[in-house]
């Protein structure tokens, strides 16, 4: 982009006029003194002086400003200095001011982005260590107690080893989730798109989570019969992960003897929407905007039995967005929640 420049001669003209008036007056006095009284002498003289000083001044000003401005451009690497045509930027300061303004604005934005990122990084590290600390210390606690003599009691030994093993299992889950989130965030995770029947996939997930659901007497069901297959094009394993995370949430935050219902509906010509609805505790409105942030949990205390690390929904959102699809949430506190996402349908 080569900005348009407007040359300005005002400074040179004005200075040349001053010089001309001054020297012409001086010359006139001199001529008068020596009685040289041709009227056109001062006129010729003044024209010559004016032209001469105008050219010299304009030329040196241009050179001076060009050198300075080029230096500014060089220093700020605003433009490739080689691309500045000589004489172009010389006399119009407005363009330079605009460029510097723009430069400053860009830099400010860059700094703000970096600051936000730095905050995010700090928060992330804090969250990670916090999440890892709890199960790690649990495991450490049990092992130390065992070493301190508890291992001699057979009953306690087994109980503590089992608890330690649970802690390790939890660590494994967190690390897996973190690993997946990192991959999703750097865009490292390539999708393995295939055509499959989404009804079957939901049934699979129901089967997998049946025991978990039974523990809380929650019924896993479809909203109606789906006798014919509904085929979609997506990464099957990832969508299975999405459904698992959503349904596990509906179990974790669902009420005893409740119901988790899945529905699959046509949305527009080539889209279906999959909804996972529960009649559990629901989510207060103020939490909804941040729900998909990693590590975000409604109940921060972590004291509640069902506390996770707050990565589940973040993973869900990443996977759906990697498919260029949308995820929605609707929830009413005390009534229940509905999470839904779209998928590409194939005929
Ligand atoms: N179906 C739901 N009903 C009520 N609250 C929910 C539901 N799903 C999610 N939440 C709330 O949203 C929060 C974030 O959910 P998310 O799945 O990201 O994390 P998590 O379940 O706490 O942990 P993780 O899934 O990593 O084990 C949860 O802590 C919970 O408070
Ligand atoms: Mg979860």
mmCIF file of C-alpha atoms in Angstrom, residues 79-332:
data_model
loop_
_atom_site.group_PDB
_atom_site.id
_atom_site.type_symbol
_atom_site.label_atom_id
_atom_site.label_comp_id
_atom_site.label_asym_id
_atom_site.label_seq_id
_atom_site.Cartn_x
_atom_site.Cartn_y
_atom_site.Cartn_z
ATOM 1 C CA UNK A 79 7.224 -0.270 6.115
ATOM 2 C CA UNK A 80 10.056 -1.725 4.195
ATOM 3 C CA UNK A 81 12.045 1.476 3.969
ATOM 4 C CA UNK A 82 13.125 0.500 0.493
ATOM 5 C CA UNK A 83 9.553 0.725 -0.604
ATOM 6 C CA UNK A 84 9.295 4.395 0.244
ATOM 7 C CA UNK A 85 9.685 6.351 -2.929
ATOM 8 C CA UNK A 86 12.094 9.140 -2.469
ATOM 9 C CA UNK A 87 10.257 12.410 -2.265
ATOM 10 C CA UNK A 88 6.973 10.770 -1.555
ATOM 11 C CA UNK A 89 6.889 10.962 2.193
ATOM 12 C CA UNK A 90 8.903 14.094 2.382
ATOM 13 C CA UNK A 91 6.447 16.843 2.840
ATOM 14 C CA UNK A 92 3.286 15.352 4.140
ATOM 15 C CA UNK A 93 3.418 14.719 7.855
ATOM 16 C CA UNK A 94 -0.184 13.598 8.053
ATOM 17 C CA UNK A 95 0.497 10.238 6.493
ATOM 18 C CA UNK A 96 3.333 9.606 8.892
ATOM 19 C CA UNK A 97 1.183 10.555 11.857
ATOM 20 C CA UNK A 98 -1.544 8.219 10.666
ATOM 21 C CA UNK A 99 0.905 5.382 10.200
ATOM 22 C CA UNK A 100 2.381 5.884 13.629
ATOM 23 C CA UNK A 101 -1.086 6.036 15.152
ATOM 24 C CA UNK A 102 -1.997 2.791 13.476
ATOM 25 C CA UNK A 103 1.280 1.269 14.576
ATOM 26 C CA UNK A 104 0.635 2.311 18.167
ATOM 27 C CA UNK A 105 -2.908 0.939 18.057
ATOM 28 C CA UNK A 106 -1.723 -2.380 16.663
ATOM 29 C CA UNK A 107 0.957 -2.647 19.307
ATOM 30 C CA UNK A 108 -1.495 -1.847 22.050
ATOM 31 C CA UNK A 109 -3.808 -4.565 20.839
ATOM 32 C CA UNK A 110 -0.918 -6.990 20.649
ATOM 33 C CA UNK A 111 0.128 -6.192 24.196
ATOM 34 C CA UNK A 112 -3.416 -6.600 25.460
ATOM 35 C CA UNK A 113 -3.745 -9.961 23.734
ATOM 36 C CA UNK A 114 -0.475 -11.084 25.266
ATOM 37 C CA UNK A 115 -1.585 -9.936 28.693
ATOM 38 C CA UNK A 116 -4.834 -11.870 28.407
ATOM 39 C CA UNK A 117 -2.931 -14.921 27.232
ATOM 40 C CA UNK A 118 -0.488 -14.608 30.101
ATOM 41 C CA UNK A 119 -3.363 -14.399 32.584
ATOM 42 C CA UNK A 120 -4.916 -17.424 30.963
ATOM 43 C CA UNK A 121 -1.655 -19.342 31.137
ATOM 44 C CA UNK A 122 -1.191 -18.545 34.819
ATOM 45 C CA UNK A 123 -4.760 -19.525 35.584
ATOM 46 C CA UNK A 124 -4.385 -22.702 33.595
ATOM 47 C CA UNK A 125 -1.216 -23.756 35.396
ATOM 48 C CA UNK A 126 -2.819 -22.930 38.734
ATOM 49 C CA UNK A 127 -5.849 -25.010 37.857
ATOM 50 C CA UNK A 128 -3.809 -27.943 36.624
ATOM 51 C CA UNK A 129 -1.685 -28.134 39.734
ATOM 52 C CA UNK A 130 -4.730 -27.693 41.927
ATOM 53 C CA UNK A 131 -6.564 -30.493 40.160
ATOM 54 C CA UNK A 132 -3.593 -32.841 40.346
ATOM 55 C CA UNK A 133 -2.821 -32.018 43.949
ATOM 56 C CA UNK A 134 -6.023 -33.383 45.459
ATOM 57 C CA UNK A 135 -5.818 -36.979 44.182
ATOM 58 C CA UNK A 136 -2.049 -37.011 44.532
ATOM 59 C CA UNK A 137 -2.168 -36.073 48.200
ATOM 60 C CA UNK A 138 -4.941 -38.590 48.769
ATOM 61 C CA UNK A 139 -2.786 -41.362 47.338
ATOM 62 C CA UNK A 140 0.222 -40.136 49.273
ATOM 63 C CA UNK A 141 -1.807 -40.055 52.481
ATOM 64 C CA UNK A 142 -2.985 -43.639 52.157
ATOM 65 C CA UNK A 143 0.436 -44.961 51.209
ATOM 66 C CA UNK A 144 2.145 -43.175 54.087
ATOM 67 C CA UNK A 145 -0.434 -44.497 56.524
ATOM 68 C CA UNK A 146 0.126 -48.004 55.187
ATOM 69 C CA UNK A 147 3.884 -47.648 55.540
ATOM 70 C CA UNK A 148 3.456 -46.314 59.047
ATOM 71 C CA UNK A 149 2.087 -49.670 60.088
ATOM 72 C CA UNK A 150 -1.443 -49.821 58.765
ATOM 73 C CA UNK A 151 -0.329 -52.442 56.259
ATOM 74 C CA UNK A 152 -0.154 -55.009 59.033
ATOM 75 C CA UNK A 153 -3.914 -54.928 59.351
ATOM 76 C CA UNK A 154 -5.262 -56.920 56.436
ATOM 77 C CA UNK A 155 -8.640 -55.164 56.279
ATOM 78 C CA UNK A 156 -7.257 -51.677 56.382
ATOM 79 C CA UNK A 157 -4.523 -52.601 53.941
ATOM 80 C CA UNK A 158 -6.963 -53.617 51.276
ATOM 81 C CA UNK A 159 -9.259 -50.672 51.854
ATOM 82 C CA UNK A 160 -6.439 -48.147 51.701
ATOM 83 C CA UNK A 161 -4.858 -49.728 48.668
ATOM 84 C CA UNK A 162 -8.192 -49.582 46.919
ATOM 85 C CA UNK A 163 -8.594 -45.907 47.774
ATOM 86 C CA UNK A 164 -5.078 -45.163 46.613
ATOM 87 C CA UNK A 165 -5.841 -46.960 43.400
ATOM 88 C CA UNK A 166 -8.981 -44.807 42.954
ATOM 89 C CA UNK A 167 -6.825 -41.721 43.392
ATOM 90 C CA UNK A 168 -4.404 -42.921 40.739
ATOM 91 C CA UNK A 169 -7.307 -43.677 38.430
ATOM 92 C CA UNK A 170 -8.573 -40.134 38.912
ATOM 93 C CA UNK A 171 -5.112 -38.740 38.124
ATOM 94 C CA UNK A 172 -5.136 -40.785 34.949
ATOM 95 C CA UNK A 173 -8.516 -39.337 33.930
ATOM 96 C CA UNK A 174 -7.404 -35.778 34.529
ATOM 97 C CA UNK A 175 -4.223 -36.255 32.562
ATOM 98 C CA UNK A 176 -6.118 -37.845 29.686
ATOM 99 C CA UNK A 177 -8.566 -34.938 29.637
ATOM 100 C CA UNK A 178 -5.765 -32.391 29.730
ATOM 101 C CA UNK A 179 -3.989 -34.195 26.962
ATOM 102 C CA UNK A 180 -7.096 -34.155 24.810
ATOM 103 C CA UNK A 181 -7.835 -30.499 25.529
ATOM 104 C CA UNK A 182 -4.300 -29.509 24.629
ATOM 105 C CA UNK A 183 -4.507 -31.417 21.385
ATOM 106 C CA UNK A 184 -7.874 -29.875 20.566
ATOM 107 C CA UNK A 185 -6.631 -26.397 21.359
ATOM 108 C CA UNK A 186 -3.548 -26.557 19.201
ATOM 109 C CA UNK A 187 -5.716 -28.043 16.505
ATOM 110 C CA UNK A 188 -3.580 -31.147 16.490
ATOM 111 C CA UNK A 189 -6.468 -33.497 16.570
ATOM 112 C CA UNK A 190 -7.457 -34.425 13.073
ATOM 113 C CA UNK A 191 -10.996 -35.666 12.752
ATOM 114 C CA UNK A 192 -11.592 -39.096 11.395
ATOM 115 C CA UNK A 193 -14.846 -38.482 9.550
ATOM 116 C CA UNK A 194 -17.077 -41.415 8.830
ATOM 117 C CA UNK A 195 -20.726 -42.122 8.201
ATOM 118 C CA UNK A 196 -22.490 -43.914 11.040
ATOM 119 C CA UNK A 197 -25.846 -44.415 12.679
ATOM 120 C CA UNK A 198 -26.169 -41.996 15.571
ATOM 121 C CA UNK A 199 -29.009 -44.022 17.137
ATOM 122 C CA UNK A 200 -26.666 -47.000 17.537
ATOM 123 C CA UNK A 201 -23.984 -44.807 19.016
ATOM 124 C CA UNK A 202 -26.349 -43.399 21.640
ATOM 125 C CA UNK A 203 -27.449 -46.963 22.492
ATOM 126 C CA UNK A 204 -23.805 -47.965 22.937
ATOM 127 C CA UNK A 205 -23.225 -45.098 25.324
ATOM 128 C CA UNK A 206 -26.402 -46.009 27.237
ATOM 129 C CA UNK A 207 -25.095 -49.569 27.607
ATOM 130 C CA UNK A 208 -21.718 -48.371 28.809
ATOM 131 C CA UNK A 209 -23.216 -46.083 31.408
ATOM 132 C CA UNK A 210 -25.981 -48.375 32.562
ATOM 133 C CA UNK A 211 -24.270 -49.432 35.777
ATOM 134 C CA UNK A 212 -23.465 -45.847 36.655
ATOM 135 C CA UNK A 213 -27.075 -44.862 35.999
ATOM 136 C CA UNK A 214 -28.442 -47.762 38.048
ATOM 137 C CA UNK A 215 -26.460 -46.620 41.053
ATOM 138 C CA UNK A 216 -28.557 -43.479 41.116
ATOM 139 C CA UNK A 217 -31.704 -45.123 39.775
ATOM 140 C CA UNK A 218 -31.646 -42.874 36.754
ATOM 141 C CA UNK A 219 -33.343 -44.097 33.598
ATOM 142 C CA UNK A 220 -31.463 -43.667 30.335
ATOM 143 C CA UNK A 221 -33.911 -43.481 27.468
ATOM 144 C CA UNK A 222 -34.783 -42.121 24.039
ATOM 145 C CA UNK A 223 -37.668 -39.677 23.760
ATOM 146 C CA UNK A 224 -39.338 -42.053 21.272
ATOM 147 C CA UNK A 225 -38.588 -45.127 19.183
ATOM 148 C CA UNK A 226 -36.069 -44.730 16.419
ATOM 149 C CA UNK A 227 -36.832 -47.721 14.221
ATOM 150 C CA UNK A 228 -34.830 -46.590 11.192
ATOM 151 C CA UNK A 229 -31.207 -45.533 11.357
ATOM 152 C CA UNK A 230 -30.232 -41.856 11.268
ATOM 153 C CA UNK A 231 -26.893 -41.569 9.567
ATOM 154 C CA UNK A 232 -24.556 -38.691 10.226
ATOM 155 C CA UNK A 233 -21.082 -37.780 9.057
ATOM 156 C CA UNK A 234 -18.663 -37.094 11.906
ATOM 157 C CA UNK A 235 -15.768 -38.487 13.907
ATOM 158 C CA UNK A 236 -17.496 -41.401 15.613
ATOM 159 C CA UNK A 237 -15.083 -41.792 18.542
ATOM 160 C CA UNK A 238 -15.176 -38.099 19.339
ATOM 161 C CA UNK A 239 -18.958 -37.926 19.155
ATOM 162 C CA UNK A 240 -19.065 -40.913 21.460
ATOM 163 C CA UNK A 241 -16.894 -38.913 23.837
ATOM 164 C CA UNK A 242 -19.290 -35.947 23.566
ATOM 165 C CA UNK A 243 -22.306 -38.123 24.338
ATOM 166 C CA UNK A 244 -20.462 -39.829 27.192
ATOM 167 C CA UNK A 245 -19.444 -36.535 28.785
ATOM 168 C CA UNK A 246 -22.954 -35.104 28.477
ATOM 169 C CA UNK A 247 -24.678 -38.201 29.773
ATOM 170 C CA UNK A 248 -22.213 -38.635 32.644
ATOM 171 C CA UNK A 249 -22.940 -35.034 33.603
ATOM 172 C CA UNK A 250 -26.663 -35.727 33.508
ATOM 173 C CA UNK A 251 -26.050 -38.640 35.881
ATOM 174 C CA UNK A 252 -23.702 -36.738 38.151
ATOM 175 C CA UNK A 253 -25.936 -33.706 38.434
ATOM 176 C CA UNK A 254 -29.230 -35.522 37.961
ATOM 177 C CA UNK A 255 -31.566 -36.378 40.797
ATOM 178 C CA UNK A 256 -32.131 -39.837 42.251
ATOM 179 C CA UNK A 257 -34.747 -41.765 40.277
ATOM 180 C CA UNK A 258 -34.555 -39.172 37.563
ATOM 181 C CA UNK A 259 -34.491 -39.554 33.793
ATOM 182 C CA UNK A 260 -31.943 -38.728 31.143
ATOM 183 C CA UNK A 261 -33.536 -38.508 27.752
ATOM 184 C CA UNK A 262 -31.863 -38.333 24.374
ATOM 185 C CA UNK A 263 -33.648 -37.103 21.279
ATOM 186 C CA UNK A 264 -32.480 -36.842 17.695
ATOM 187 C CA UNK A 265 -34.383 -34.449 15.480
ATOM 188 C CA UNK A 266 -34.090 -33.084 11.993
ATOM 189 C CA UNK A 267 -33.114 -29.471 12.153
ATOM 190 C CA UNK A 268 -32.731 -28.301 8.590
ATOM 191 C CA UNK A 269 -32.244 -30.248 5.396
ATOM 192 C CA UNK A 270 -28.777 -31.574 6.173
ATOM 193 C CA UNK A 271 -28.570 -31.207 9.942
ATOM 194 C CA UNK A 272 -29.773 -33.123 12.935
ATOM 195 C CA UNK A 273 -29.806 -31.916 16.494
ATOM 196 C CA UNK A 274 -29.056 -34.301 19.338
ATOM 197 C CA UNK A 275 -30.431 -33.322 22.737
ATOM 198 C CA UNK A 276 -29.495 -34.713 26.125
ATOM 199 C CA UNK A 277 -32.082 -33.691 28.706
ATOM 200 C CA UNK A 278 -32.177 -34.376 32.417
ATOM 201 C CA UNK A 279 -34.438 -33.413 35.292
ATOM 202 C CA UNK A 280 -31.616 -32.826 37.723
ATOM 203 C CA UNK A 281 -30.435 -29.897 39.734
ATOM 204 C CA UNK A 282 -30.188 -27.474 36.804
ATOM 205 C CA UNK A 283 -27.757 -24.621 36.441
ATOM 206 C CA UNK A 284 -28.162 -21.098 37.657
ATOM 207 C CA UNK A 285 -28.251 -18.510 34.841
ATOM 208 C CA UNK A 286 -25.124 -16.716 36.009
ATOM 209 C CA UNK A 287 -23.006 -19.800 35.373
ATOM 210 C CA UNK A 288 -24.230 -20.493 31.864
ATOM 211 C CA UNK A 289 -21.897 -18.141 29.941
ATOM 212 C CA UNK A 290 -18.795 -19.693 31.496
ATOM 213 C CA UNK A 291 -19.927 -23.303 31.572
ATOM 214 C CA UNK A 292 -17.773 -24.433 28.651
ATOM 215 C CA UNK A 293 -14.572 -22.900 29.968
ATOM 216 C CA UNK A 294 -12.024 -25.423 31.005
ATOM 217 C CA UNK A 295 -11.931 -26.070 34.745
ATOM 218 C CA UNK A 296 -15.162 -24.172 35.232
ATOM 219 C CA UNK A 297 -17.357 -25.772 37.850
ATOM 220 C CA UNK A 298 -20.535 -24.471 39.348
ATOM 221 C CA UNK A 299 -19.660 -25.822 42.755
ATOM 222 C CA UNK A 300 -16.124 -24.638 43.248
ATOM 223 C CA UNK A 301 -15.699 -26.021 46.729
ATOM 224 C CA UNK A 302 -15.098 -29.458 45.297
ATOM 225 C CA UNK A 303 -16.481 -30.788 48.531
ATOM 226 C CA UNK A 304 -19.517 -32.180 46.814
ATOM 227 C CA UNK A 305 -19.395 -35.867 46.122
ATOM 228 C CA UNK A 306 -19.842 -35.427 42.394
ATOM 229 C CA UNK A 307 -17.089 -32.930 41.785
ATOM 230 C CA UNK A 308 -15.139 -33.355 38.558
ATOM 231 C CA UNK A 309 -12.331 -31.211 37.269
ATOM 232 C CA UNK A 310 -14.529 -29.091 35.028
ATOM 233 C CA UNK A 311 -12.945 -30.263 31.785
ATOM 234 C CA UNK A 312 -15.804 -32.357 30.439
ATOM 235 C CA UNK A 313 -17.868 -29.624 28.800
ATOM 236 C CA UNK A 314 -14.798 -27.841 27.536
ATOM 237 C CA UNK A 315 -13.809 -31.007 25.670
ATOM 238 C CA UNK A 316 -17.357 -31.356 24.352
ATOM 239 C CA UNK A 317 -17.322 -27.826 22.988
ATOM 240 C CA UNK A 318 -13.925 -28.255 21.349
ATOM 241 C CA UNK A 319 -15.001 -31.447 19.623
ATOM 242 C CA UNK A 320 -18.254 -29.951 18.348
ATOM 243 C CA UNK A 321 -16.488 -26.828 17.126
ATOM 244 C CA UNK A 322 -13.830 -28.912 15.391
ATOM 245 C CA UNK A 323 -16.761 -30.380 13.433
ATOM 246 C CA UNK A 324 -17.895 -26.811 12.684
ATOM 247 C CA UNK A 325 -21.133 -27.575 14.446
ATOM 248 C CA UNK A 326 -22.910 -25.810 17.287
ATOM 249 C CA UNK A 327 -23.569 -26.669 20.912
ATOM 250 C CA UNK A 328 -26.374 -25.204 23.005
ATOM 251 C CA UNK A 329 -27.393 -25.319 26.616
ATOM 252 C CA UNK A 330 -30.669 -24.531 28.266
ATOM 253 C CA UNK A 331 -31.138 -24.979 31.951
ATOM 254 C CA UNK A 332 -33.366 -23.931 34.754
#
